[in-house]
């Protein structure tokens, strides 16, 4: 499979190179759907310019990147385009390898379950075959590299691409079983933007499953491993933060980066829900709603982990997807990351209920975002409500997509344990409902 | 022999333009095109048939109606004597026509009526409205301006149409009467687009018999076409006392009319030789006494080819001499409500000295400046400031502060540009009229400007207050602080009527997410068994009490 992957990489790099050289690059760098105050390239250049002027980049409110990013781009600012293309390539290859590993795991578990006769007789058609699973890693890489959202994000040189690369590497290391590397990469991803913190639980569950340690709060083996992994994670986080301190000699970056993410002072419009909500918020409720919205991001971790403790990889996907909807400053690059996983669950297609509606909604919203932005900001004939409506619709479409896949996954699991063709007590065909 | 006599041209053409800057900042341009023709229209024996420079339509009018003098003028606007002085050729608003007929005419009224109709055809004007109800025969006011000793006012007719509007349809036939048309000479400047965008516009035709020489041995016909126009300082001049031929007429002069014996432009420089400068400078000066005043004129002779230079065009420039040494302007460039650019332009008008200036900009925090886009250019080359102090803004705490020391080259314009992005504010942070925009305070340019005159560094008690505000530290320069214009910048606004709606809608979307996840997380799949109808359930209840097996 190396040849098709190489071909895919070449095609993707060509498309990005062509777009970098065209006049569209200047247009895309400015678009609010693709860049946000957290990861805009213009702000990285501004931070470097402030550093050249002798002013700390964190003294103003323009630069919100971490010090390691300054360090990286201090040397690489002339080769920025290559850096972002390489990041995209790394993400695609990491996703390819991790899905390949995952598929092997799935197939092996399925074989064991078949041999021990754990599946009811009529659900054999739900089982996955190697033939069907052969092209899935390539499709995942293709979904990431050729996704217009990813291409736009790369051409805009949004540092979201680098964040995605770190998360993809983290997933690869987790699936390959290396707890040390996985902890370090997760610490790096959390250091970049706080929300990957929620991926700690799925990674932990995966390792526990891999090492055959039962998830039982009373067992000492569980706590032993958990503490080990937490120590690696927290330790690397502390080391990275300490390195950042020594780089610039001050703790200024903590309120500028993390304080900024948590308190949402900048209300620049983006594809998320936060900006207009807090633009129209009454002042005395602001703190309350900020707490509510931030808790909303982290809050699904425990219930999802409990429900999906046998399926940590799907849990990773769910966490990434959930994080995205409720972030303060989302961009289309984040959307592209979880959309890349969708071919891995292509076997759930028969149980998806809203897929047509969701795809129409997402397509329509992607087309309407630039139109309504132009009407509001440049033509002056629309107002902010139009753009806000499309953000509502876009987020609603994403929620529908994620919950639809969740429903399909749970339903397939139910069928695998109880049989595909269920009958009611009187022998007629039954319908399944959630009760 | 008769042919030879006839082929010798007996007509000549002169054209002239006088430009006079007026006290109020407006500018007055007066064109005169004169054709002198040594012939006699009124001779019965020889009908004039060979017209060269003299327009045929007018010649035929003169002979058919036995006209001795014809004066017709079309004017738009009123001549403001108190502001502009006296015009060279006065005229009332609307149309004015006065004619002296030859004393051989028997039916003057009939001739007058036909004459007005013919003239209204020639000039595309509605002169046919002139009839007996608005015609008078002034007894003393309008004596003949040319030759002739007739004083019988029965042969004079005078009429005005104050309501007549002058427009391009009147200018075009008037221009066609000129020998060079509107193709060469001074008449290329006569573009109706600019001429009618003025405070005062008057075109006239004056025909009269004149003496050819001092002894008056022979007579000639003189046709003068005059056009007077006053351009307003604010409408055409954009408020600046800087006039040029191009600015007034949107054309420049390229050549003299080949049929003209003389083609000259006179610029009145009497009033204020120090207050404005004329370029290109010319050594030719002439003095003339006109309207009781001796005035000096710079003369440009268009028949000399070196007037036009290499570019084959002559554009006269009159510029106000009041040039402060240091001057700054500021404006916002860009479109849309997302980004913009602040341009600060600093002018150094000193002819040979360069000096440094300190520019201070304080920009509010909601216009996020990007200092890496700062460019300083002088004379289209990069000019790096020697000292930059920049303090970036903190949202809702402090504004941007940018201070730079820039060296200004002599006689140059320096432009400082910086890009910014507009922020969306919380709805309570907008003023009650948010679409008015947000003000950005003036930039401050502080400098020590080299002085032409040595300054007095001694402190004396009885110095007037106006010269003692700023302490004078050195003799050769004085301290100046120049403030630029404040800027008005529009920010994107949210809809102010929507707080409750937004909270409801956003919370709805979040609740939809929460609800679907709650369902999927807390409920399990079960086969849907239909519930029993009410009657059977009640029956089951009774059966349970009785201890009998239940219904299905």
PDB file of N, CA and C in Angstrom, chain B residues 210-298:
ATOM      1  N   UNK B 210     -15.387  98.428 -38.063  1.00  0.00           N
ATOM      2  CA  UNK B 210     -14.321  99.188 -37.400  1.00  0.00           C
ATOM      3  C   UNK B 210     -13.423  99.822 -38.447  1.00  0.00           C
ATOM      4  N   UNK B 211     -12.611 100.719 -37.960  1.00  0.00           N
ATOM      5  CA  UNK B 211     -11.610 101.329 -38.845  1.00  0.00           C
ATOM      6  C   UNK B 211     -10.441 100.384 -38.957  1.00  0.00           C
ATOM      7  N   UNK B 212      -9.842 100.351 -40.099  1.00  0.00           N
ATOM      8  CA  UNK B 212      -8.674  99.490 -40.258  1.00  0.00           C
ATOM      9  C   UNK B 212      -7.401 100.161 -39.767  1.00  0.00           C
ATOM     10  N   UNK B 213      -7.338 101.448 -39.864  1.00  0.00           N
ATOM     11  CA  UNK B 213      -6.130 102.131 -39.412  1.00  0.00           C
ATOM     12  C   UNK B 213      -6.511 103.416 -38.698  1.00  0.00           C
ATOM     13  N   UNK B 214      -5.537 104.170 -38.338  1.00  0.00           N
ATOM     14  CA  UNK B 214      -5.818 105.342 -37.513  1.00  0.00           C
ATOM     15  C   UNK B 214      -6.565 106.425 -38.273  1.00  0.00           C
ATOM     16  N   UNK B 215      -6.220 106.527 -39.552  1.00  0.00           N
ATOM     17  CA  UNK B 215      -6.872 107.607 -40.298  1.00  0.00           C
ATOM     18  C   UNK B 215      -8.261 107.204 -40.751  1.00  0.00           C
ATOM     19  N   UNK B 216      -8.604 105.924 -40.605  1.00  0.00           N
ATOM     20  CA  UNK B 216      -9.927 105.417 -40.981  1.00  0.00           C
ATOM     21  C   UNK B 216     -10.185 105.580 -42.464  1.00  0.00           C
ATOM     22  N   UNK B 217      -9.189 105.188 -43.256  1.00  0.00           N
ATOM     23  CA  UNK B 217      -9.390 105.287 -44.695  1.00  0.00           C
ATOM     24  C   UNK B 217     -10.291 104.170 -45.205  1.00  0.00           C
ATOM     25  N   UNK B 218     -10.189 103.029 -44.595  1.00  0.00           N
ATOM     26  CA  UNK B 218     -11.061 101.931 -45.059  1.00  0.00           C
ATOM     27  C   UNK B 218     -11.673 101.249 -43.852  1.00  0.00           C
ATOM     28  N   UNK B 219     -12.827 100.678 -44.168  1.00  0.00           N
ATOM     29  CA  UNK B 219     -13.542 100.025 -43.091  1.00  0.00           C
ATOM     30  C   UNK B 219     -13.363  98.527 -43.174  1.00  0.00           C
ATOM     31  N   UNK B 220     -13.547  97.870 -42.060  1.00  0.00           N
ATOM     32  CA  UNK B 220     -13.533  96.407 -42.034  1.00  0.00           C
ATOM     33  C   UNK B 220     -14.590  95.959 -41.041  1.00  0.00           C
ATOM     34  N   UNK B 221     -15.002  94.746 -41.235  1.00  0.00           N
ATOM     35  CA  UNK B 221     -15.947  94.155 -40.299  1.00  0.00           C
ATOM     36  C   UNK B 221     -15.162  93.408 -39.235  1.00  0.00           C
ATOM     37  N   UNK B 222     -15.584  93.599 -38.005  1.00  0.00           N
ATOM     38  CA  UNK B 222     -14.934  92.867 -36.910  1.00  0.00           C
ATOM     39  C   UNK B 222     -15.953  91.942 -36.272  1.00  0.00           C
ATOM     40  N   UNK B 223     -15.556  90.698 -36.171  1.00  0.00           N
ATOM     41  CA  UNK B 223     -16.386  89.718 -35.452  1.00  0.00           C
ATOM     42  C   UNK B 223     -15.595  89.297 -34.231  1.00  0.00           C
ATOM     43  N   UNK B 224     -16.176  89.534 -33.046  1.00  0.00           N
ATOM     44  CA  UNK B 224     -15.513  89.067 -31.824  1.00  0.00           C
ATOM     45  C   UNK B 224     -16.412  88.032 -31.172  1.00  0.00           C
ATOM     46  N   UNK B 225     -15.822  86.854 -30.949  1.00  0.00           N
ATOM     47  CA  UNK B 225     -16.531  85.849 -30.157  1.00  0.00           C
ATOM     48  C   UNK B 225     -15.834  85.801 -28.808  1.00  0.00           C
ATOM     49  N   UNK B 226     -16.593  86.036 -27.753  1.00  0.00           N
ATOM     50  CA  UNK B 226     -15.982  86.074 -26.426  1.00  0.00           C
ATOM     51  C   UNK B 226     -16.627  85.017 -25.552  1.00  0.00           C
ATOM     52  N   UNK B 227     -15.820  84.492 -24.677  1.00  0.00           N
ATOM     53  CA  UNK B 227     -16.336  83.515 -23.714  1.00  0.00           C
ATOM     54  C   UNK B 227     -15.684  83.827 -22.379  1.00  0.00           C
ATOM     55  N   UNK B 228     -16.514  84.162 -21.401  1.00  0.00           N
ATOM     56  CA  UNK B 228     -16.012  84.468 -20.054  1.00  0.00           C
ATOM     57  C   UNK B 228     -16.479  83.382 -19.115  1.00  0.00           C
ATOM     58  N   UNK B 229     -15.561  82.894 -18.302  1.00  0.00           N
ATOM     59  CA  UNK B 229     -15.964  81.850 -17.350  1.00  0.00           C
ATOM     60  C   UNK B 229     -15.235  82.074 -16.033  1.00  0.00           C
ATOM     61  N   UNK B 230     -15.944  81.880 -14.933  1.00  0.00           N
ATOM     62  CA  UNK B 230     -15.328  81.985 -13.596  1.00  0.00           C
ATOM     63  C   UNK B 230     -15.454  80.618 -12.939  1.00  0.00           C
ATOM     64  N   UNK B 231     -14.317  80.045 -12.583  1.00  0.00           N
ATOM     65  CA  UNK B 231     -14.321  78.748 -11.915  1.00  0.00           C
ATOM     66  C   UNK B 231     -14.283  78.956 -10.416  1.00  0.00           C
ATOM     67  N   UNK B 232     -15.147  78.219  -9.746  1.00  0.00           N
ATOM     68  CA  UNK B 232     -15.304  78.383  -8.300  1.00  0.00           C
ATOM     69  C   UNK B 232     -14.214  77.618  -7.549  1.00  0.00           C
ATOM     70  N   UNK B 233     -13.758  78.187  -6.458  1.00  0.00           N
ATOM     71  CA  UNK B 233     -12.679  77.568  -5.679  1.00  0.00           C
ATOM     72  C   UNK B 233     -13.073  76.211  -5.129  1.00  0.00           C
ATOM     73  N   UNK B 234     -14.345  76.112  -4.696  1.00  0.00           N
ATOM     74  CA  UNK B 234     -14.731  74.880  -4.003  1.00  0.00           C
ATOM     75  C   UNK B 234     -15.301  73.854  -4.966  1.00  0.00           C
ATOM     76  N   UNK B 235     -16.072  74.305  -5.968  1.00  0.00           N
ATOM     77  CA  UNK B 235     -16.687  73.339  -6.877  1.00  0.00           C
ATOM     78  C   UNK B 235     -15.663  72.740  -7.823  1.00  0.00           C
ATOM     79  N   UNK B 236     -14.896  73.619  -8.498  1.00  0.00           N
ATOM     80  CA  UNK B 236     -13.923  73.087  -9.457  1.00  0.00           C
ATOM     81  C   UNK B 236     -12.541  72.979  -8.860  1.00  0.00           C
ATOM     82  N   UNK B 237     -12.272  73.772  -7.837  1.00  0.00           N
ATOM     83  CA  UNK B 237     -10.911  73.827  -7.327  1.00  0.00           C
ATOM     84  C   UNK B 237     -10.643  72.894  -6.180  1.00  0.00           C
ATOM     85  N   UNK B 238     -11.668  72.183  -5.739  1.00  0.00           N
ATOM     86  CA  UNK B 238     -11.546  71.263  -4.603  1.00  0.00           C
ATOM     87  C   UNK B 238     -10.959  71.949  -3.386  1.00  0.00           C
ATOM     88  N   UNK B 239     -11.258  73.231  -3.228  1.00  0.00           N
ATOM     89  CA  UNK B 239     -10.842  73.935  -2.017  1.00  0.00           C
ATOM     90  C   UNK B 239      -9.397  74.344  -2.003  1.00  0.00           C
ATOM     91  N   UNK B 240      -8.630  74.003  -3.019  1.00  0.00           N
ATOM     92  CA  UNK B 240      -7.203  74.359  -2.989  1.00  0.00           C
ATOM     93  C   UNK B 240      -6.965  75.492  -3.966  1.00  0.00           C
ATOM     94  N   UNK B 241      -6.170  76.473  -3.531  1.00  0.00           N
ATOM     95  CA  UNK B 241      -5.913  77.607  -4.422  1.00  0.00           C
ATOM     96  C   UNK B 241      -4.773  77.252  -5.368  1.00  0.00           C
ATOM     97  N   UNK B 242      -5.015  76.199  -6.137  1.00  0.00           N
ATOM     98  CA  UNK B 242      -3.991  75.750  -7.067  1.00  0.00           C
ATOM     99  C   UNK B 242      -4.685  75.558  -8.374  1.00  0.00           C
ATOM    100  N   UNK B 243      -4.382  76.394  -9.360  1.00  0.00           N
ATOM    101  CA  UNK B 243      -5.089  76.314 -10.624  1.00  0.00           C
ATOM    102  C   UNK B 243      -4.126  75.953 -11.725  1.00  0.00           C
ATOM    103  N   UNK B 244      -4.614  75.206 -12.685  1.00  0.00           N
ATOM    104  CA  UNK B 244      -3.822  74.938 -13.875  1.00  0.00           C
ATOM    105  C   UNK B 244      -4.812  74.813 -15.022  1.00  0.00           C
ATOM    106  N   UNK B 245      -4.302  74.899 -16.227  1.00  0.00           N
ATOM    107  CA  UNK B 245      -5.189  74.773 -17.383  1.00  0.00           C
ATOM    108  C   UNK B 245      -5.889  73.422 -17.365  1.00  0.00           C
ATOM    109  N   UNK B 246      -5.154  72.432 -16.945  1.00  0.00           N
ATOM    110  CA  UNK B 246      -5.743  71.099 -16.938  1.00  0.00           C
ATOM    111  C   UNK B 246      -6.865  71.005 -15.914  1.00  0.00           C
ATOM    112  N   UNK B 247      -6.643  71.672 -14.746  1.00  0.00           N
ATOM    113  CA  UNK B 247      -7.665  71.588 -13.715  1.00  0.00           C
ATOM    114  C   UNK B 247      -8.913  72.352 -14.132  1.00  0.00           C
ATOM    115  N   UNK B 248      -8.712  73.472 -14.861  1.00  0.00           N
ATOM    116  CA  UNK B 248      -9.861  74.290 -15.233  1.00  0.00           C
ATOM    117  C   UNK B 248     -10.610  73.679 -16.400  1.00  0.00           C
ATOM    118  N   UNK B 249      -9.872  73.243 -17.427  1.00  0.00           N
ATOM    119  CA  UNK B 249     -10.516  72.860 -18.682  1.00  0.00           C
ATOM    120  C   UNK B 249     -10.372  71.383 -18.997  1.00  0.00           C
ATOM    121  N   UNK B 250      -9.655  70.643 -18.206  1.00  0.00           N
ATOM    122  CA  UNK B 250      -9.307  69.226 -18.417  1.00  0.00           C
ATOM    123  C   UNK B 250      -8.604  69.003 -19.737  1.00  0.00           C
ATOM    124  N   UNK B 251      -7.980  70.032 -20.291  1.00  0.00           N
ATOM    125  CA  UNK B 251      -7.165  69.892 -21.489  1.00  0.00           C
ATOM    126  C   UNK B 251      -5.967  70.808 -21.325  1.00  0.00           C
ATOM    127  N   UNK B 252      -4.932  70.534 -22.118  1.00  0.00           N
ATOM    128  CA  UNK B 252      -3.824  71.492 -22.175  1.00  0.00           C
ATOM    129  C   UNK B 252      -3.702  71.971 -23.616  1.00  0.00           C
ATOM    130  N   UNK B 253      -2.905  73.043 -23.764  1.00  0.00           N
ATOM    131  CA  UNK B 253      -2.755  73.590 -25.105  1.00  0.00           C
ATOM    132  C   UNK B 253      -1.680  72.822 -25.849  1.00  0.00           C
ATOM    133  N   UNK B 254      -1.969  72.480 -27.097  1.00  0.00           N
ATOM    134  CA  UNK B 254      -0.974  71.736 -27.866  1.00  0.00           C
ATOM    135  C   UNK B 254      -0.385  72.545 -29.001  1.00  0.00           C
ATOM    136  N   UNK B 255      -1.156  73.441 -29.587  1.00  0.00           N
ATOM    137  CA  UNK B 255      -0.588  74.247 -30.670  1.00  0.00           C
ATOM    138  C   UNK B 255      -1.465  75.476 -30.842  1.00  0.00           C
ATOM    139  N   UNK B 256      -0.943  76.448 -31.546  1.00  0.00           N
ATOM    140  CA  UNK B 256      -1.755  77.622 -31.862  1.00  0.00           C
ATOM    141  C   UNK B 256      -2.597  77.295 -33.090  1.00  0.00           C
ATOM    142  N   UNK B 257      -3.663  78.067 -33.265  1.00  0.00           N
ATOM    143  CA  UNK B 257      -4.487  77.857 -34.449  1.00  0.00           C
ATOM    144  C   UNK B 257      -3.668  78.266 -35.675  1.00  0.00           C
ATOM    145  N   UNK B 258      -3.525  77.386 -36.670  1.00  0.00           N
ATOM    146  CA  UNK B 258      -2.665  77.729 -37.821  1.00  0.00           C
ATOM    147  C   UNK B 258      -3.180  78.920 -38.607  1.00  0.00           C
ATOM    148  N   UNK B 259      -4.492  79.187 -38.509  1.00  0.00           N
ATOM    149  CA  UNK B 259      -5.040  80.300 -39.256  1.00  0.00           C
ATOM    150  C   UNK B 259      -4.913  81.612 -38.514  1.00  0.00           C
ATOM    151  N   UNK B 260      -4.374  81.582 -37.302  1.00  0.00           N
ATOM    152  CA  UNK B 260      -4.324  82.814 -36.508  1.00  0.00           C
ATOM    153  C   UNK B 260      -3.014  83.524 -36.741  1.00  0.00           C
ATOM    154  N   UNK B 261      -3.107  84.861 -36.828  1.00  0.00           N
ATOM    155  CA  UNK B 261      -1.870  85.632 -36.920  1.00  0.00           C
ATOM    156  C   UNK B 261      -1.280  85.829 -35.538  1.00  0.00           C
ATOM    157  N   UNK B 262      -2.104  85.808 -34.515  1.00  0.00           N
ATOM    158  CA  UNK B 262      -1.569  85.958 -33.172  1.00  0.00           C
ATOM    159  C   UNK B 262      -2.387  85.107 -32.218  1.00  0.00           C
ATOM    160  N   UNK B 263      -1.692  84.423 -31.338  1.00  0.00           N
ATOM    161  CA  UNK B 263      -2.368  83.532 -30.397  1.00  0.00           C
ATOM    162  C   UNK B 263      -1.626  83.670 -29.090  1.00  0.00           C
ATOM    163  N   UNK B 264      -2.280  84.323 -28.125  1.00  0.00           N
ATOM    164  CA  UNK B 264      -1.544  84.641 -26.895  1.00  0.00           C
ATOM    165  C   UNK B 264      -2.367  84.286 -25.666  1.00  0.00           C
ATOM    166  N   UNK B 265      -1.658  83.976 -24.588  1.00  0.00           N
ATOM    167  CA  UNK B 265      -2.295  83.769 -23.286  1.00  0.00           C
ATOM    168  C   UNK B 265      -1.711  84.791 -22.336  1.00  0.00           C
ATOM    169  N   UNK B 266      -2.581  85.556 -21.676  1.00  0.00           N
ATOM    170  CA  UNK B 266      -2.133  86.565 -20.712  1.00  0.00           C
ATOM    171  C   UNK B 266      -2.533  86.102 -19.319  1.00  0.00           C
ATOM    172  N   UNK B 267      -1.604  86.147 -18.389  1.00  0.00           N
ATOM    173  CA  UNK B 267      -1.932  85.801 -17.005  1.00  0.00           C
ATOM    174  C   UNK B 267      -1.685  87.032 -16.159  1.00  0.00           C
ATOM    175  N   UNK B 268      -2.695  87.433 -15.420  1.00  0.00           N
ATOM    176  CA  UNK B 268      -2.618  88.669 -14.625  1.00  0.00           C
ATOM    177  C   UNK B 268      -1.814  88.418 -13.360  1.00  0.00           C
ATOM    178  N   UNK B 269      -0.629  89.014 -13.280  1.00  0.00           N
ATOM    179  CA  UNK B 269       0.206  88.792 -12.094  1.00  0.00           C
ATOM    180  C   UNK B 269       0.385  90.053 -11.297  1.00  0.00           C
ATOM    181  N   UNK B 270      -0.502  91.034 -11.519  1.00  0.00           N
ATOM    182  CA  UNK B 270      -0.316  92.303 -10.808  1.00  0.00           C
ATOM    183  C   UNK B 270      -0.448  92.153  -9.314  1.00  0.00           C
ATOM    184  N   UNK B 271      -1.523  91.475  -8.935  1.00  0.00           N
ATOM    185  CA  UNK B 271      -1.958  91.575  -7.542  1.00  0.00           C
ATOM    186  C   UNK B 271      -0.946  91.079  -6.543  1.00  0.00           C
ATOM    187  N   UNK B 272      -0.534  89.869  -6.696  1.00  0.00           N
ATOM    188  CA  UNK B 272       0.267  89.299  -5.605  1.00  0.00           C
ATOM    189  C   UNK B 272       1.400  88.461  -6.176  1.00  0.00           C
ATOM    190  N   UNK B 273       2.483  89.100  -6.529  1.00  0.00           N
ATOM    191  CA  UNK B 273       3.605  88.340  -7.079  1.00  0.00           C
ATOM    192  C   UNK B 273       4.244  87.424  -6.044  1.00  0.00           C
ATOM    193  N   UNK B 274       4.112  87.742  -4.745  1.00  0.00           N
ATOM    194  CA  UNK B 274       4.699  86.826  -3.756  1.00  0.00           C
ATOM    195  C   UNK B 274       3.728  85.749  -3.340  1.00  0.00           C
ATOM    196  N   UNK B 275       2.447  85.974  -3.605  1.00  0.00           N
ATOM    197  CA  UNK B 275       1.491  85.020  -3.060  1.00  0.00           C
ATOM    198  C   UNK B 275       1.218  83.843  -3.962  1.00  0.00           C
ATOM    199  N   UNK B 276       1.460  84.012  -5.266  1.00  0.00           N
ATOM    200  CA  UNK B 276       1.370  82.795  -6.055  1.00  0.00           C
ATOM    201  C   UNK B 276       2.480  82.768  -7.088  1.00  0.00           C
ATOM    202  N   UNK B 277       2.823  81.573  -7.485  1.00  0.00           N
ATOM    203  CA  UNK B 277       3.864  81.407  -8.482  1.00  0.00           C
ATOM    204  C   UNK B 277       3.256  80.828  -9.741  1.00  0.00           C
ATOM    205  N   UNK B 278       3.798  81.281 -10.851  1.00  0.00           N
ATOM    206  CA  UNK B 278       3.293  80.865 -12.150  1.00  0.00           C
ATOM    207  C   UNK B 278       4.360  80.015 -12.806  1.00  0.00           C
ATOM    208  N   UNK B 279       3.967  78.860 -13.287  1.00  0.00           N
ATOM    209  CA  UNK B 279       4.941  78.041 -14.018  1.00  0.00           C
ATOM    210  C   UNK B 279       4.285  77.549 -15.278  1.00  0.00           C
ATOM    211  N   UNK B 280       4.910  77.405 -16.400  1.00  0.00           N
ATOM    212  CA  UNK B 280       6.322  77.736 -16.610  1.00  0.00           C
ATOM    213  C   UNK B 280       6.544  79.251 -16.611  1.00  0.00           C
ATOM    214  N   UNK B 281       7.636  79.685 -16.073  1.00  0.00           N
ATOM    215  CA  UNK B 281       7.885  81.124 -15.991  1.00  0.00           C
ATOM    216  C   UNK B 281       8.213  81.653 -17.381  1.00  0.00           C
ATOM    217  N   UNK B 282       7.812  82.884 -17.617  1.00  0.00           N
ATOM    218  CA  UNK B 282       8.133  83.470 -18.913  1.00  0.00           C
ATOM    219  C   UNK B 282       8.683  84.870 -18.698  1.00  0.00           C
ATOM    220  N   UNK B 283       9.666  85.238 -19.466  1.00  0.00           N
ATOM    221  CA  UNK B 283      10.223  86.586 -19.265  1.00  0.00           C
ATOM    222  C   UNK B 283       9.356  87.678 -19.876  1.00  0.00           C
ATOM    223  N   UNK B 284       8.426  87.288 -20.744  1.00  0.00           N
ATOM    224  CA  UNK B 284       7.618  88.289 -21.438  1.00  0.00           C
ATOM    225  C   UNK B 284       6.600  88.877 -20.486  1.00  0.00           C
ATOM    226  N   UNK B 285       6.653  90.132 -20.348  1.00  0.00           N
ATOM    227  CA  UNK B 285       5.662  90.812 -19.519  1.00  0.00           C
ATOM    228  C   UNK B 285       5.055  91.922 -20.328  1.00  0.00           C
ATOM    229  N   UNK B 286       3.831  92.228 -20.031  1.00  0.00           N
ATOM    230  CA  UNK B 286       3.266  93.391 -20.709  1.00  0.00           C
ATOM    231  C   UNK B 286       2.387  94.109 -19.719  1.00  0.00           C
ATOM    232  N   UNK B 287       2.298  95.389 -19.886  1.00  0.00           N
ATOM    233  CA  UNK B 287       1.453  96.167 -18.989  1.00  0.00           C
ATOM    234  C   UNK B 287       0.311  96.732 -19.799  1.00  0.00           C
ATOM    235  N   UNK B 288      -0.826  96.786 -19.198  1.00  0.00           N
ATOM    236  CA  UNK B 288      -1.966  97.348 -19.919  1.00  0.00           C
ATOM    237  C   UNK B 288      -2.841  98.062 -18.929  1.00  0.00           C
ATOM    238  N   UNK B 289      -3.480  99.084 -19.421  1.00  0.00           N
ATOM    239  CA  UNK B 289      -4.435  99.783 -18.578  1.00  0.00           C
ATOM    240  C   UNK B 289      -5.811  99.326 -19.024  1.00  0.00           C
ATOM    241  N   UNK B 290      -6.506  98.669 -18.134  1.00  0.00           N
ATOM    242  CA  UNK B 290      -7.836  98.182 -18.505  1.00  0.00           C
ATOM    243  C   UNK B 290      -8.754  98.468 -17.334  1.00  0.00           C
ATOM    244  N   UNK B 291      -9.918  98.977 -17.639  1.00  0.00           N
ATOM    245  CA  UNK B 291     -10.931  99.304 -16.626  1.00  0.00           C
ATOM    246  C   UNK B 291     -10.344 100.226 -15.566  1.00  0.00           C
ATOM    247  N   UNK B 292      -9.567 101.172 -16.018  1.00  0.00           N
ATOM    248  CA  UNK B 292      -9.049 102.189 -15.113  1.00  0.00           C
ATOM    249  C   UNK B 292      -7.931 101.729 -14.208  1.00  0.00           C
ATOM    250  N   UNK B 293      -7.305 100.634 -14.523  1.00  0.00           N
ATOM    251  CA  UNK B 293      -6.273 100.117 -13.622  1.00  0.00           C
ATOM    252  C   UNK B 293      -5.098  99.645 -14.451  1.00  0.00           C
ATOM    253  N   UNK B 294      -3.900  99.959 -13.997  1.00  0.00           N
ATOM    254  CA  UNK B 294      -2.731  99.485 -14.743  1.00  0.00           C
ATOM    255  C   UNK B 294      -2.370  98.109 -14.201  1.00  0.00           C
ATOM    256  N   UNK B 295      -2.360  97.124 -15.077  1.00  0.00           N
ATOM    257  CA  UNK B 295      -2.090  95.765 -14.621  1.00  0.00           C
ATOM    258  C   UNK B 295      -0.971  95.150 -15.446  1.00  0.00           C
ATOM    259  N   UNK B 296      -0.257  94.239 -14.784  1.00  0.00           N
ATOM    260  CA  UNK B 296       0.874  93.582 -15.438  1.00  0.00           C
ATOM    261  C   UNK B 296       0.472  92.161 -15.784  1.00  0.00           C
ATOM    262  N   UNK B 297       0.866  91.765 -16.976  1.00  0.00           N
ATOM    263  CA  UNK B 297       0.500  90.433 -17.433  1.00  0.00           C
ATOM    264  C   UNK B 297       1.739  89.683 -17.885  1.00  0.00           C
ATOM    265  N   UNK B 298       1.773  88.370 -17.571  1.00  0.00           N
ATOM    266  CA  UNK B 298       2.761  87.486 -18.186  1.00  0.00           C
ATOM    267  C   UNK B 298       2.183  87.010 -19.489  1.00  0.00           C
TER     268      UNK B 298
END
